[in-house]
C-alpha cells in the first residue's frame, strides 16, 4: 500500500507535469522571451584547451584540435571531446589535472554520473568539488558526460561542436542567473517540443471552435501528410518501435482525427479503414505497401470530408484542426527519433569510447583505469563487470567505487518506483522523453520557499542541512537533463524479477556479477530514498567476499546522507572522500 508521502509525491508529479506543459506552451504570455545566446559572451573562467578525438580506437593515433577557450560552464582544467562509432555524438570529458605537489598515481580516474545528469554534480564549486578533491590527491580525474548530457553534443566538425557547446553553456548559466525571478529552463525548447507531443493524448479534449463557413478543403495536402506519417510508422522509426507499438500509435492518431467529426454514423467506416491500416503496418515496407497506405489515407480523408458535409453548420477550420493533430503527432515521432538511445548505448558505446580515449591520453602501464560511479554511473560499472565476466574479457578496470547504485530494486522501497508507469510501452509512446531538468527547475521555487509545496523534492536529493542552499540550488537548476523514455524503459527492469536486463530482456546483469575479479567499494547513504542501503547491499552480496567492501554512511544522531550527499554533502569531505581515497590507493598498483 502506498504511504501518504508516496501519494503526495504522485499527486505533485502530476501537478508539476501538467503545469509545466501549460507554462511552456508556445506563445504563453507569462513566459519571458528567451535570452539570445549571442547577445553576450561570458568570459571563460579558465583558458585551458578543448581537445577533440576523431577516433575510438586506442591503438590508433588520436588527433587533437585546440581552441582558445572552454565553454564558461566548464570549471575543469581541460575539456575534451571523443567521438562515438557510427554516431554523430561527441562526448564531453572534463579533465582535472593533479597539482605538482600531489602524490604520484598509477591510474587515471573516470567518474560516471547518474541518469539524466551532467558533470556539475561532481564539481559544484571550488570548495565543494569531488572531482577537484580527487585530482588534488594525485588522480588524473576525468568526468564523462554521456550522450544527451551536459556539454555532449551532436556535430560533424570541431567548429560545430564548439558552437553547440558554447550555446549549451550559456543556456545553463542563464538558468542560474534568472532563478530568483522566474525559472528559465535550459531545456525550454525541448519542453515546448514535449508540450506539443504530449498534447496528442487519448484523453485530450477537443477544443471548441466557433462555427462558420468551412474553409477550402485541400485534400491532396492532407492525404500526403497522412501518408508520410503512416509510412514513418511502418518503418518503425529507426527500430525504436515494435510492431505492436507502431499499431498503437497509428490507432491513436486515427482516433484523434475521428474526434473532430460529429457524425457517429461514420465510425464503422473509420474503424474499417483503421483496421486495414494497422494490418499494413505489420508488413515489411515496400513500394506496394506504400501505395496501399496512400490509398487508405485517401479513404480516411474522403470519409472525413463526407462527415464534414453531413453536419450543419459545417465545422469551422476542420482542415486546420486535422493538420494540427497530424503535426503534433509527427512532433512526437520526431522526439522518439531524436532521443533514440538506452542504457546499453551508454554501456556498449559511450563508456568504452571514453575509456579508450583516457588511456590513450594518460598511458597507464597496464592499460587500466580506476572508476567511480554515482547512481546510474555505478550501475554502468556493475554492468560492465558483469558483461566482461560473462564474455571472459578484461574489463580494464583496476578498481571500482559505486555510490548509491544497485542492479536490483525489487525488494527495496525506492521512490524510483514512481516511474514504473512509464514501463508500459504504450505509456512511453505518450511520453517519449521526460524533461527532468525542466521539471525540477519549474518545481524548485515551490520546494525552497513558502508555501514549500514540493519540499519533499529536497529530501530526495539531500538530507536536512547536508548541502549548502546555494549548492543545492545549483545542483537542481544546472545538473539535470532530458531523459529518453527508451532509457527509462530499460532502467525500470531493475524493479522486476531478475533485476536490470539488457535491451533484449534476456541478459540479466546481476547473474554474472560474481564472475569479475575487480575490487569494489559499494557505498550507501542512510537516508537515501532513491537507492536505499538495502538495495545497495543486495547487489554487493552478489560479489565475491574477498573483492567487495560495503559501507553505509550516516549516524542515528546525524549527519545523514541522502542520494547526492555522498558526493556534495557538507560532511562528505571529512567522512566519505577519505574512505574512497584509502580504497583506491590500496588498488592503484600496476603489478
XYZ file of C-alpha atoms in Angstrom:
591
model
C 0.000 0.000 0.000
C 1.336 3.431 -0.902
C 2.344 5.697 2.011
C 0.931 9.197 2.415
C 4.258 10.619 1.246
C 4.199 8.463 -1.908
C 0.628 9.531 -2.647
C 1.573 13.171 -2.137
C 4.590 12.775 -4.429
C 2.479 11.113 -7.130
C -0.086 13.907 -6.909
C 2.589 16.594 -7.025
C 4.329 14.987 -10.005
C 1.069 15.007 -11.959
C 0.512 18.654 -10.987
C 4.030 19.728 -11.946
C 3.863 17.927 -15.289
C 0.560 19.496 -16.307
C 1.580 22.924 -15.028
C 4.900 22.748 -16.820
C 3.312 21.826 -20.135
C 0.903 24.737 -19.858
C 3.639 27.113 -18.732
C 5.963 26.243 -21.586
C 3.212 26.186 -24.189
C 4.061 28.279 -27.245
C 3.092 31.964 -27.000
C 2.356 31.781 -23.283
C 2.189 35.488 -22.281
C 3.504 34.654 -18.799
C 6.722 33.240 -20.174
C 9.588 35.720 -20.583
C 11.176 35.790 -24.037
C 14.235 33.544 -24.443
C 17.590 35.178 -23.960
C 19.601 35.250 -27.122
C 22.753 33.222 -26.657
C 24.643 35.521 -28.972
C 23.630 38.658 -27.070
C 26.532 38.310 -24.667
C 29.701 36.330 -24.422
C 30.589 35.216 -20.922
C 34.298 35.126 -20.118
C 35.875 31.751 -19.633
C 36.922 31.014 -16.053
C 39.943 29.145 -17.279
C 41.836 29.430 -20.535
C 42.848 25.797 -20.960
C 42.394 23.838 -24.174
C 39.451 21.998 -25.614
C 40.501 18.838 -27.409
C 38.715 16.649 -29.932
C 39.139 12.956 -30.669
C 38.474 11.678 -34.155
C 38.859 8.000 -33.411
C 37.587 5.489 -30.881
C 40.443 3.040 -31.368
C 43.087 3.433 -28.688
C 45.633 1.695 -30.887
C 45.497 4.467 -33.498
C 46.911 7.967 -33.109
C 44.387 10.415 -31.710
C 44.145 13.733 -33.489
C 43.785 16.688 -31.119
C 42.439 20.047 -32.045
C 42.753 23.005 -29.720
C 40.763 26.210 -29.439
C 41.272 29.341 -27.397
C 38.741 28.822 -24.596
C 36.326 26.380 -22.968
C 32.590 26.988 -22.563
C 32.035 29.127 -19.435
C 30.052 26.475 -17.541
C 33.002 24.057 -17.613
C 35.130 24.528 -14.484
C 37.535 21.693 -15.254
C 41.146 22.334 -16.266
C 40.500 20.941 -19.745
C 37.524 19.925 -21.843
C 37.971 17.071 -24.316
C 35.604 15.551 -26.853
C 35.567 11.964 -28.026
C 33.582 10.647 -30.976
C 31.387 7.556 -30.885
C 31.435 4.960 -33.649
C 28.515 5.086 -36.093
C 27.140 8.202 -34.424
C 27.376 11.981 -34.703
C 27.555 12.317 -30.920
C 30.650 13.959 -29.427
C 31.003 13.071 -25.758
C 32.383 15.673 -23.357
C 35.177 14.711 -20.962
C 36.006 17.161 -18.161
C 39.626 16.769 -17.063
C 41.159 17.794 -13.719
C 44.951 17.757 -13.609
C 46.747 16.897 -10.353
C 48.889 19.719 -8.924
C 52.691 19.239 -8.922
C 52.834 18.613 -5.166
C 50.222 15.812 -5.260
C 51.281 12.160 -4.778
C 52.012 10.172 -7.928
C 49.314 7.741 -9.039
C 49.476 4.865 -11.498
C 45.988 5.037 -12.991
C 43.691 7.778 -14.272
C 40.270 8.081 -12.626
C 36.960 8.048 -14.530
C 33.807 9.486 -12.925
C 30.354 8.466 -14.201
C 27.200 10.396 -13.274
C 23.604 9.355 -12.655
C 20.725 9.149 -15.111
C 19.842 12.477 -16.706
C 22.703 14.345 -15.021
C 25.891 16.069 -16.156
C 29.360 16.769 -14.740
C 28.271 19.595 -12.438
C 27.201 17.186 -9.694
C 30.848 16.231 -9.247
C 32.021 19.865 -9.353
C 29.510 22.136 -7.598
C 32.055 24.742 -6.529
C 35.778 25.004 -5.965
C 35.268 24.427 -2.242
C 32.803 21.588 -2.771
C 34.152 19.642 -5.715
C 34.517 15.887 -5.582
C 36.434 15.926 -8.875
C 38.854 18.629 -7.678
C 39.388 16.800 -4.388
C 40.359 13.623 -6.226
C 42.784 15.463 -8.508
C 44.346 17.209 -5.507
C 45.026 13.718 -4.163
C 47.043 12.941 -7.278
C 44.447 11.277 -9.513
C 44.249 12.426 -13.124
C 40.456 12.802 -12.967
C 38.003 12.695 -15.893
C 34.208 13.106 -15.838
C 32.299 11.588 -18.739
C 29.096 13.232 -19.917
C 27.236 10.553 -21.860
C 25.169 11.386 -24.944
C 22.387 13.833 -24.226
C 24.014 15.124 -21.021
C 25.693 18.452 -20.348
C 28.187 19.605 -22.961
C 27.992 16.416 -25.025
C 26.603 17.494 -28.386
C 25.993 16.327 -31.919
C 28.319 17.659 -34.602
C 30.232 16.664 -37.706
C 33.203 19.003 -37.205
C 35.005 20.842 -34.457
C 33.526 24.253 -35.199
C 30.017 22.870 -34.995
C 30.794 21.071 -31.739
C 32.354 24.156 -30.184
C 29.446 26.365 -31.244
C 26.884 23.935 -29.801
C 28.818 23.555 -26.548
C 29.018 27.328 -26.113
C 25.271 27.641 -26.646
C 24.523 24.911 -24.097
C 26.886 26.544 -21.600
C 25.269 29.946 -21.916
C 21.796 28.482 -21.516
C 22.888 26.694 -18.344
C 24.385 29.918 -16.972
C 21.169 31.770 -17.785
C 19.180 29.355 -15.613
C 21.206 30.148 -12.504
C 21.051 33.895 -13.154
C 17.291 34.034 -13.632
C 16.227 31.505 -10.989
C 15.411 34.151 -8.380
C 12.999 35.887 -10.802
C 11.337 33.229 -12.939
C 12.811 29.869 -13.816
C 14.223 29.922 -17.343
C 14.909 26.338 -18.203
C 17.959 25.186 -20.128
C 15.573 22.809 -21.875
C 12.831 25.286 -22.711
C 12.767 24.358 -26.393
C 12.700 20.671 -25.502
C 9.807 21.347 -23.126
C 7.993 23.142 -25.949
C 8.518 20.050 -28.110
C 7.282 17.794 -25.326
C 4.294 20.087 -24.771
C 3.198 19.588 -28.353
C 3.964 15.878 -28.310
C 2.117 15.217 -25.070
C -0.920 17.096 -26.295
C -1.639 14.091 -28.531
C -3.321 12.053 -25.832
C -6.340 9.850 -25.860
C -7.813 11.993 -23.086
C -7.164 15.335 -24.765
C -10.392 17.277 -25.095
C -11.426 18.596 -28.498
C -11.206 22.395 -28.325
C -14.465 24.161 -29.059
C -14.223 26.479 -32.061
C -16.793 28.978 -33.303
C -18.893 27.681 -36.161
C -18.975 29.390 -39.530
C -18.222 28.856 -43.177
C -15.888 25.953 -43.806
C -12.515 26.734 -45.343
C -11.381 25.414 -48.704
C -10.646 21.703 -48.435
C -7.108 20.896 -49.641
C -7.456 17.160 -49.976
C -4.086 16.432 -51.619
C -2.026 18.034 -48.855
C -3.909 16.181 -46.145
C -3.514 12.857 -47.942
C 0.220 13.469 -48.401
C 0.700 14.367 -44.740
C -1.196 11.336 -43.527
C 0.684 9.040 -45.902
C 4.071 10.333 -44.756
C 3.128 9.831 -41.111
C 1.877 6.271 -41.542
C 4.882 5.292 -43.681
C 7.231 6.545 -40.959
C 5.392 4.350 -38.510
C 5.576 1.372 -40.851
C 9.360 1.823 -40.964
C 9.265 1.690 -37.174
C 11.235 4.866 -36.543
C 14.810 3.597 -36.807
C 13.999 0.452 -34.857
C 12.568 2.187 -31.812
C 9.034 0.901 -32.188
C 7.946 -2.704 -32.144
C 5.111 -3.905 -34.358
C 2.633 -3.535 -31.528
C 3.817 -0.035 -30.639
C 3.523 1.114 -34.267
C -0.039 -0.136 -34.336
C -0.902 1.579 -31.058
C 0.443 4.912 -32.226
C -1.353 4.670 -35.574
C -4.596 3.763 -33.862
C -4.188 6.712 -31.545
C -3.706 9.121 -34.452
C -6.798 7.846 -36.254
C -8.826 8.058 -33.047
C -7.698 11.634 -32.527
C -8.755 12.512 -36.039
C -12.158 10.867 -35.577
C -12.836 13.085 -32.547
C -13.016 16.047 -34.888
C -16.107 14.535 -36.521
C -19.550 14.705 -35.007
C -21.343 12.213 -37.205
C -21.251 8.877 -35.342
C -22.623 7.099 -38.412
C -19.120 7.255 -39.929
C -17.477 5.414 -37.043
C -17.946 1.994 -38.664
C -16.202 3.110 -41.867
C -13.461 4.758 -39.850
C -12.847 1.568 -37.897
C -12.751 -0.475 -41.101
C -10.059 1.770 -42.620
C -8.158 1.861 -39.343
C -8.082 -1.929 -39.188
C -6.632 -2.197 -42.692
C -4.007 0.425 -41.931
C -2.902 -1.353 -38.774
C -2.547 -4.662 -40.575
C -0.396 -2.975 -43.226
C 1.918 -1.580 -40.544
C 2.821 -5.156 -39.624
C 4.091 -5.770 -43.149
C 7.631 -5.086 -44.280
C 7.837 -1.732 -46.073
C 7.961 -1.725 -49.889
C 6.541 0.298 -52.776
C 3.330 -1.752 -52.909
C 2.702 -1.263 -49.189
C 3.426 2.458 -49.524
C 0.861 2.678 -52.325
C -1.727 0.870 -50.229
C -1.059 3.164 -47.276
C -1.626 6.163 -49.522
C -4.888 4.690 -50.796
C -6.110 4.136 -47.247
C -5.051 7.645 -46.286
C -7.115 8.905 -49.221
C -10.113 6.912 -47.975
C -9.698 8.393 -44.493
C -9.684 11.903 -45.899
C -12.714 11.148 -48.077
C -14.563 9.837 -45.041
C -13.686 12.953 -43.074
C -14.844 15.135 -45.950
C -18.118 13.257 -46.132
C -18.581 13.754 -42.415
C -17.893 17.455 -42.849
C -20.658 17.711 -45.450
C -23.126 15.724 -43.390
C -23.318 18.157 -40.485
C -24.897 21.591 -40.481
C -23.436 24.069 -39.964
C -20.097 22.683 -41.107
C -17.265 22.660 -38.593
C -15.122 25.754 -38.717
C -11.489 25.199 -39.764
C -11.757 21.411 -39.640
C -8.832 21.014 -42.026
C -6.645 23.203 -39.822
C -7.565 21.077 -36.842
C -6.638 17.902 -38.675
C -3.337 19.380 -39.829
C -2.593 20.430 -36.246
C -3.391 16.942 -34.961
C -1.064 15.332 -37.511
C 1.712 17.866 -36.895
C 1.573 17.298 -33.137
C 1.695 13.573 -33.776
C 4.721 13.995 -36.073
C 6.398 16.081 -33.387
C 6.045 13.144 -31.042
C 7.618 10.851 -33.644
C 10.493 13.312 -34.065
C 11.174 13.231 -30.321
C 11.283 9.435 -30.397
C 13.890 9.542 -33.164
C 15.897 12.390 -31.603
C 16.160 10.649 -28.225
C 16.814 7.182 -29.608
C 19.155 5.608 -27.073
C 19.020 3.442 -23.984
C 21.246 2.126 -21.180
C 23.027 -0.336 -23.448
C 24.139 2.505 -25.738
C 25.921 4.029 -22.749
C 27.377 0.673 -21.755
C 28.482 -0.595 -25.158
C 29.449 2.657 -26.894
C 29.870 5.730 -24.679
C 31.829 4.265 -21.765
C 34.254 2.202 -23.943
C 34.918 5.233 -26.181
C 35.761 7.335 -23.128
C 37.978 4.622 -21.630
C 39.890 4.236 -24.894
C 40.466 7.968 -25.104
C 41.532 8.407 -21.466
C 44.005 5.514 -21.508
C 45.454 6.763 -24.802
C 45.966 10.192 -23.243
C 47.381 9.028 -19.893
C 49.123 5.781 -20.915
C 48.896 3.715 -17.696
C 51.370 0.833 -17.800
C 48.708 -1.863 -17.517
C 46.163 -0.072 -19.709
C 43.649 0.112 -16.854
C 41.892 2.909 -15.038
C 40.071 3.465 -11.757
C 36.364 4.304 -11.864
C 33.738 5.827 -9.601
C 30.051 5.788 -10.496
C 27.202 7.593 -8.770
C 23.688 6.166 -9.131
C 23.335 5.044 -12.796
C 27.089 5.626 -13.170
C 27.685 2.840 -10.669
C 25.104 0.662 -12.417
C 27.068 1.107 -15.644
C 30.225 -0.096 -13.897
C 28.442 -3.122 -12.435
C 27.008 -3.930 -15.862
C 30.429 -3.662 -17.495
C 31.957 -6.039 -14.949
C 29.074 -8.477 -15.464
C 29.273 -8.400 -19.255
C 33.057 -8.765 -19.284
C 32.851 -11.614 -16.765
C 30.284 -13.413 -18.894
C 32.317 -12.961 -22.098
C 35.649 -13.746 -20.420
C 37.065 -10.336 -21.371
C 39.282 -7.944 -19.447
C 37.253 -5.061 -18.007
C 40.290 -2.742 -17.973
C 39.232 -1.509 -14.536
C 41.780 -1.623 -11.719
C 39.201 -0.865 -9.003
C 35.621 0.425 -8.801
C 33.679 2.565 -6.318
C 29.889 2.699 -6.603
C 27.871 5.395 -4.818
C 24.166 4.695 -4.267
C 23.938 2.077 -7.026
C 22.159 -1.255 -7.402
C 21.191 -3.729 -10.115
C 18.002 -4.850 -8.351
C 15.434 -2.651 -6.580
C 12.644 -5.222 -6.336
C 12.690 -5.580 -2.543
C 13.661 -2.012 -1.627
C 11.348 0.943 -1.022
C 12.977 3.143 -3.635
C 10.966 6.208 -4.682
C 12.027 5.427 -8.255
C 9.110 3.001 -8.293
C 7.015 6.079 -9.041
C 8.421 5.875 -12.571
C 7.057 2.377 -13.115
C 4.016 3.576 -15.107
C 6.497 4.515 -17.828
C 7.433 0.849 -18.073
C 4.282 0.338 -20.110
C 5.468 0.826 -23.710
C 2.157 2.441 -24.648
C 2.620 4.997 -21.881
C 6.182 5.634 -23.033
C 4.915 6.423 -26.502
C 2.661 9.060 -24.991
C 5.703 10.445 -23.158
C 8.695 9.886 -25.486
C 11.010 11.918 -23.252
C 10.987 13.123 -19.645
C 12.330 16.705 -19.411
C 13.763 16.141 -15.932
C 15.786 19.356 -15.951
C 12.761 21.453 -16.917
C 10.523 19.737 -14.375
C 12.940 20.242 -11.482
C 13.651 23.842 -12.473
C 9.931 24.584 -12.530
C 9.371 22.863 -9.185
C 12.416 24.305 -7.394
C 10.861 27.651 -6.332
C 7.998 25.713 -4.744
C 10.410 23.423 -2.886
C 12.747 26.101 -1.500
C 10.379 28.903 -0.482
C 6.917 29.238 1.141
C 4.496 27.532 0.962
C 7.013 24.703 0.259
C 4.548 22.728 -1.863
C 7.310 20.488 -3.216
C 9.576 20.394 -0.174
C 9.713 16.598 -0.457
C 11.973 17.077 -3.519
C 14.772 18.326 -1.299
C 14.776 15.178 0.816
C 15.157 13.052 -2.317
C 18.303 14.975 -3.228
C 19.906 15.911 0.089
C 19.326 15.255 3.784
C 18.478 18.180 6.053
C 21.371 20.647 6.500
C 23.744 18.459 4.492
C 24.133 20.725 1.465
C 24.596 24.483 1.335
C 21.395 26.061 -0.077
C 23.257 27.743 -2.942
C 24.907 24.452 -3.931
C 21.576 22.633 -3.759
C 20.105 25.339 -5.978
C 22.921 24.931 -8.499
C 22.531 21.161 -8.446
C 18.799 21.334 -9.129
C 18.952 24.045 -11.802
C 22.070 23.002 -13.710
C 22.721 19.296 -13.172
C 19.714 17.603 -14.803
C 18.880 16.890 -18.451
C 16.133 15.375 -20.595
C 15.802 11.585 -20.372
C 14.581 9.378 -23.248
C 11.667 7.128 -22.391
C 13.654 4.383 -24.108
C 16.334 4.718 -21.396
C 13.765 4.727 -18.596
C 12.087 1.637 -20.038
C 15.305 -0.327 -19.717
C 16.178 1.012 -16.268
C 12.757 0.042 -14.922
C 13.674 -3.602 -15.464
C 15.682 -3.183 -12.235
C 12.302 -3.284 -10.436
C 11.316 -6.624 -11.935
C 12.258 -10.164 -11.102
C 15.847 -10.798 -12.134
C 16.889 -7.160 -11.881
C 18.288 -4.953 -14.613
C 18.470 -6.598 -18.030
C 19.832 -5.666 -21.433
C 17.538 -4.281 -24.107
C 16.642 -7.794 -25.300
C 15.405 -8.737 -21.834
C 17.375 -11.985 -21.967
C 20.648 -10.993 -20.254
C 20.403 -10.144 -16.550
C 23.417 -8.227 -15.362
C 23.374 -9.405 -11.764
C 23.552 -13.063 -12.851
C 27.188 -12.724 -13.926
C 28.476 -10.104 -11.488
C 30.234 -12.778 -9.410
C 32.495 -13.683 -12.353
C 34.536 -10.486 -12.107
C 37.947 -10.068 -10.493
C 37.883 -6.325 -9.766
C 37.843 -4.986 -6.167
C 34.713 -2.919 -5.453
C 33.755 -0.455 -2.741
C 29.941 -0.167 -2.570
C 28.755 2.890 -0.617
C 25.214 3.759 0.513
C 23.621 6.707 2.299
C 21.485 6.015 5.360
C 18.644 8.331 4.231
C 18.819 7.673 0.515
C 15.211 7.318 -0.663
C 16.207 6.722 -4.298
C 18.688 3.913 -3.745
C 18.196 2.704 -0.156
C 21.009 0.861 1.660
C 19.087 -2.406 1.298
C 19.277 -2.173 -2.499
C 22.999 -1.370 -2.433
C 23.722 -4.239 -0.055
C 21.790 -6.793 -2.107
C 23.961 -6.088 -5.138
C 27.115 -6.063 -3.016
C 26.193 -9.509 -1.691
C 26.381 -10.890 -5.237
C 30.109 -10.154 -5.414
C 32.906 -12.395 -4.102
C 33.529 -11.590 -0.431
C 37.249 -11.083 -0.979
C 36.603 -8.393 -3.586
C 33.766 -6.309 -2.135
C 33.637 -3.757 0.661
C 30.212 -2.458 1.664
C 29.771 0.695 3.731
C 26.807 2.827 4.818
C 27.405 6.467 5.761
C 25.175 8.211 8.280
C 24.653 8.045 12.028
C 21.451 7.817 14.128
C 22.113 11.275 15.539
C 23.415 12.665 12.244
C 24.873 13.572 9.924
C 22.626 11.781 7.449
C 23.259 11.089 3.776
C 20.649 11.254 1.016
C 21.239 10.443 -2.664
C 23.556 13.326 -3.602
C 25.169 13.887 -0.195
C 27.725 11.150 -0.849
C 29.210 13.457 -3.493
C 28.290 17.003 -2.430
C 27.231 16.885 1.233
C 28.892 19.032 3.900
C 30.287 16.051 5.801
C 31.350 14.046 2.754
C 34.781 15.710 2.613
C 35.637 14.500 6.122
C 33.882 11.118 6.032
C 33.222 9.767 2.525
C 36.109 11.151 0.460
C 38.925 9.795 2.688
C 37.313 6.341 2.644
C 37.346 6.385 -1.154
C 40.938 7.650 -1.319
C 42.121 4.907 1.015
C 40.381 2.226 -1.058
C 41.656 3.464 -4.419
C 45.199 3.914 -3.094
C 45.279 0.270 -1.993
C 44.378 -0.869 -5.513
C 46.383 1.595 -7.585
C 49.276 -0.785 -8.178
C 50.157 -1.787 -11.756
C 51.796 -5.065 -10.746
